[in-house]
Amino acid sequence: MFPQVAVLSGLFELVRWLGLYNRIGSLVLSYLIFTLPFTVWVLTTFMRELPKELEEAAMVDGAGPFVIVTRVFLPLMGPALAATGLLAFIAAWNEFLFALTFTLTDDARTVPVAIALMSGASQYELPWGQIMAASVVVTVPLIGLVLLFQRRIVSGLTAGAVKG
């Protein structure tokens, strides 16, 4: 839950030591490190709201821990998993600082960094039309995902808000 700038130098040294500089693995590692606390926090609060009686009933029926997790809790966690997963994906999709720091060439560069590094024909020209068009094209998949998972997102975000 630290700000990205606070851990940038240490994470850069870790990425360099692991040999992941200018590779997709460096971004996967950094995004995992920064989205994992958020997802654990959200899913933990959701899991606390699930009734313990469901687990007890499954145990009485003879279900083991794996069956309880996969057949009882996982279907109930669908909305929370969809909402949390989408929010984590959006955070990683829009991330700029790590992508700029850990990548050097266009092969491993992410879209926000590529858009920021667009340049015109001369040093005095800014290609605003191309930048805005690229921004719209990059936003379309996010809008599509949100529209696709809209009901699960709303139910996942509001789950546990009302106790009854």
Short mmCIF file of C-alpha atoms in Angstrom, two decimals:
data_model
loop_
_atom_site.label_atom_id
_atom_site.label_comp_id
_atom_site.label_asym_id
_atom_site.label_seq_id
_atom_site.Cartn_x
_atom_site.Cartn_y
_atom_site.Cartn_z
CA MET A 1 0.00 0.00 0.00
CA PHE A 2 3.04 2.26 -0.35
CA PRO A 3 3.15 4.92 -3.06
CA GLN A 4 4.89 3.72 -6.18
CA VAL A 5 7.62 6.33 -5.98
CA ALA A 6 8.57 5.20 -2.47
CA VAL A 7 9.52 1.70 -3.63
CA LEU A 8 10.64 2.43 -7.18
CA SER A 9 14.40 2.29 -6.54
CA GLY A 10 14.23 -0.92 -4.50
CA LEU A 11 11.93 -2.58 -7.00
CA PHE A 12 14.21 -1.48 -9.84
CA GLU A 13 17.15 -3.16 -8.12
CA LEU A 14 15.08 -6.33 -7.66
CA VAL A 15 14.04 -6.32 -11.32
CA ARG A 16 17.65 -5.81 -12.39
CA TRP A 17 18.90 -8.55 -10.05
CA LEU A 18 16.30 -11.00 -11.40
CA GLY A 19 17.31 -10.16 -14.96
CA LEU A 20 13.83 -8.90 -15.87
CA TYR A 21 14.75 -5.40 -17.05
CA ASN A 22 13.04 -4.54 -20.35
CA ARG A 23 10.90 -7.68 -20.20
CA ILE A 24 7.21 -8.25 -19.62
CA GLY A 25 8.07 -10.21 -16.46
CA SER A 26 9.18 -7.02 -14.72
CA LEU A 27 5.76 -5.49 -15.28
CA VAL A 28 3.96 -8.66 -14.23
CA LEU A 29 5.97 -8.74 -11.00
CA SER A 30 5.48 -5.06 -10.21
CA TYR A 31 1.75 -5.10 -11.00
CA LEU A 32 1.30 -8.23 -8.93
CA ILE A 33 3.07 -6.62 -6.00
CA PHE A 34 0.91 -3.51 -6.15
CA THR A 35 -2.49 -5.02 -6.90
CA LEU A 36 -2.25 -7.95 -4.51
CA PRO A 37 -2.74 -5.92 -1.28
CA PHE A 38 -5.81 -4.22 -2.77
CA THR A 39 -7.38 -7.47 -3.92
CA VAL A 40 -6.67 -9.24 -0.63
CA TRP A 41 -8.16 -6.32 1.31
CA VAL A 42 -11.35 -6.22 -0.77
CA LEU A 43 -11.83 -9.98 -0.87
CA THR A 44 -11.14 -10.33 2.86
CA THR A 45 -13.87 -7.85 3.71
CA PHE A 46 -16.22 -9.70 1.38
CA MET A 47 -15.33 -13.11 2.87
CA ARG A 48 -16.01 -11.85 6.39
CA GLU A 49 -19.59 -11.12 5.37
CA LEU A 50 -20.27 -14.69 4.21
CA PRO A 51 -22.23 -16.67 6.82
CA LYS A 52 -20.25 -19.27 8.76
CA GLU A 53 -23.31 -21.50 8.71
CA LEU A 54 -22.63 -22.31 5.04
CA GLU A 55 -19.24 -23.78 5.91
CA GLU A 56 -20.67 -25.64 8.89
CA ALA A 57 -23.49 -27.10 6.78
CA ALA A 58 -21.02 -28.25 4.14
CA MET A 59 -18.87 -29.89 6.83
CA VAL A 60 -21.92 -31.69 8.23
CA ASP A 61 -22.66 -32.94 4.71
CA GLY A 62 -19.14 -34.41 4.60
CA ALA A 63 -17.41 -31.88 2.37
CA GLY A 64 -13.68 -31.39 2.76
CA PRO A 65 -11.87 -28.04 2.72
CA PHE A 66 -11.24 -28.13 -1.06
CA VAL A 67 -14.89 -28.88 -1.82
CA ILE A 68 -16.06 -26.17 0.57
CA VAL A 69 -13.88 -23.58 -1.15
CA THR A 70 -14.61 -24.63 -4.74
CA ARG A 71 -18.29 -25.58 -4.53
CA VAL A 72 -19.63 -23.37 -1.74
CA PHE A 73 -17.59 -20.19 -1.43
CA LEU A 74 -16.25 -19.71 -4.96
CA PRO A 75 -19.71 -19.45 -6.60
CA LEU A 76 -20.77 -16.95 -3.92
CA MET A 77 -17.61 -14.93 -4.48
CA GLY A 78 -18.22 -14.53 -8.23
CA PRO A 79 -19.41 -10.92 -8.06
CA ALA A 80 -16.63 -9.91 -5.67
CA LEU A 81 -14.00 -11.65 -7.81
CA ALA A 82 -15.31 -9.95 -10.95
CA ALA A 83 -15.36 -6.50 -9.37
CA THR A 84 -11.97 -6.87 -7.72
CA GLY A 85 -10.37 -8.42 -10.78
CA LEU A 86 -11.65 -5.67 -13.04
CA LEU A 87 -10.47 -2.93 -10.69
CA ALA A 88 -7.03 -4.55 -10.45
CA PHE A 89 -6.91 -4.91 -14.24
CA ILE A 90 -7.79 -1.24 -14.73
CA ALA A 91 -5.09 -0.22 -12.25
CA ALA A 92 -2.50 -2.28 -14.12
CA TRP A 93 -3.76 -1.19 -17.54
CA ASN A 94 -3.42 2.50 -16.69
CA GLU A 95 -0.15 2.25 -14.75
CA PHE A 96 2.61 4.51 -16.05
CA LEU A 97 5.57 4.83 -13.68
CA PHE A 98 6.69 1.20 -13.53
CA ALA A 99 6.15 0.72 -17.25
CA LEU A 100 8.29 3.75 -17.99
CA THR A 101 11.03 2.73 -15.56
CA PHE A 102 11.25 -1.02 -16.27
CA THR A 103 11.01 -0.95 -20.07
CA LEU A 104 13.37 0.53 -22.62
CA THR A 105 12.26 -0.63 -26.06
CA ASP A 106 8.92 -0.73 -27.83
CA ASP A 107 8.77 -4.53 -27.50
CA ALA A 108 8.02 -4.44 -23.76
CA ARG A 109 6.49 -0.97 -23.50
CA THR A 110 2.87 -0.58 -22.42
CA VAL A 111 0.29 1.55 -24.20
CA PRO A 112 0.22 4.50 -21.74
CA VAL A 113 3.99 4.89 -22.06
CA ALA A 114 3.86 4.55 -25.84
CA ILE A 115 1.19 7.25 -26.01
CA ALA A 116 3.23 9.55 -23.77
CA LEU A 117 6.31 9.09 -25.95
CA MET A 118 4.55 9.92 -29.22
CA SER A 119 6.30 12.76 -30.98
CA GLY A 120 5.61 14.88 -34.00
CA ALA A 121 7.59 15.50 -37.15
CA SER A 122 9.71 18.10 -35.36
CA GLN A 123 10.50 19.00 -31.78
CA TYR A 124 7.96 21.83 -31.94
CA GLU A 125 5.03 19.70 -33.02
CA LEU A 126 2.78 17.70 -30.71
CA PRO A 127 0.54 15.16 -32.48
CA TRP A 128 -2.56 15.86 -30.40
CA GLY A 129 -4.86 14.15 -32.88
CA GLN A 130 -2.89 10.90 -32.81
CA ILE A 131 -2.56 11.02 -29.01
CA MET A 132 -6.29 11.52 -28.53
CA ALA A 133 -7.16 8.81 -31.07
CA ALA A 134 -4.82 6.37 -29.35
CA SER A 135 -6.33 7.26 -25.97
CA VAL A 136 -9.82 6.48 -27.24
CA VAL A 137 -8.70 3.19 -28.79
CA VAL A 138 -7.04 2.18 -25.51
CA THR A 139 -10.16 3.05 -23.51
CA VAL A 140 -12.52 0.94 -25.65
CA PRO A 141 -11.48 -2.47 -24.16
CA LEU A 142 -11.98 -1.12 -20.63
CA ILE A 143 -15.43 0.17 -21.48
CA GLY A 144 -16.27 -3.17 -23.08
CA LEU A 145 -15.18 -5.10 -19.99
CA VAL A 146 -17.13 -2.82 -17.68
CA LEU A 147 -20.26 -3.18 -19.79
CA LEU A 148 -19.80 -6.94 -19.96
CA PHE A 149 -19.39 -7.36 -16.20
CA GLN A 150 -21.63 -4.45 -15.13
CA ARG A 151 -24.09 -6.49 -13.06
CA ARG A 152 -21.37 -8.48 -11.32
CA ILE A 153 -19.44 -5.30 -10.55
CA VAL A 154 -22.43 -3.59 -8.96
CA SER A 155 -23.41 -6.64 -6.93
CA GLY A 156 -19.78 -7.23 -5.94
CA LEU A 157 -19.24 -3.67 -4.79
CA THR A 158 -22.50 -3.54 -2.84
CA ALA A 159 -22.22 -7.02 -1.30
CA GLY A 160 -22.02 -6.83 2.43
CA ALA A 161 -23.09 -3.18 2.53
CA VAL A 162 -26.49 -4.01 4.01
CA LYS A 163 -26.72 -6.45 6.90
CA GLY A 164 -29.95 -8.29 7.32
#
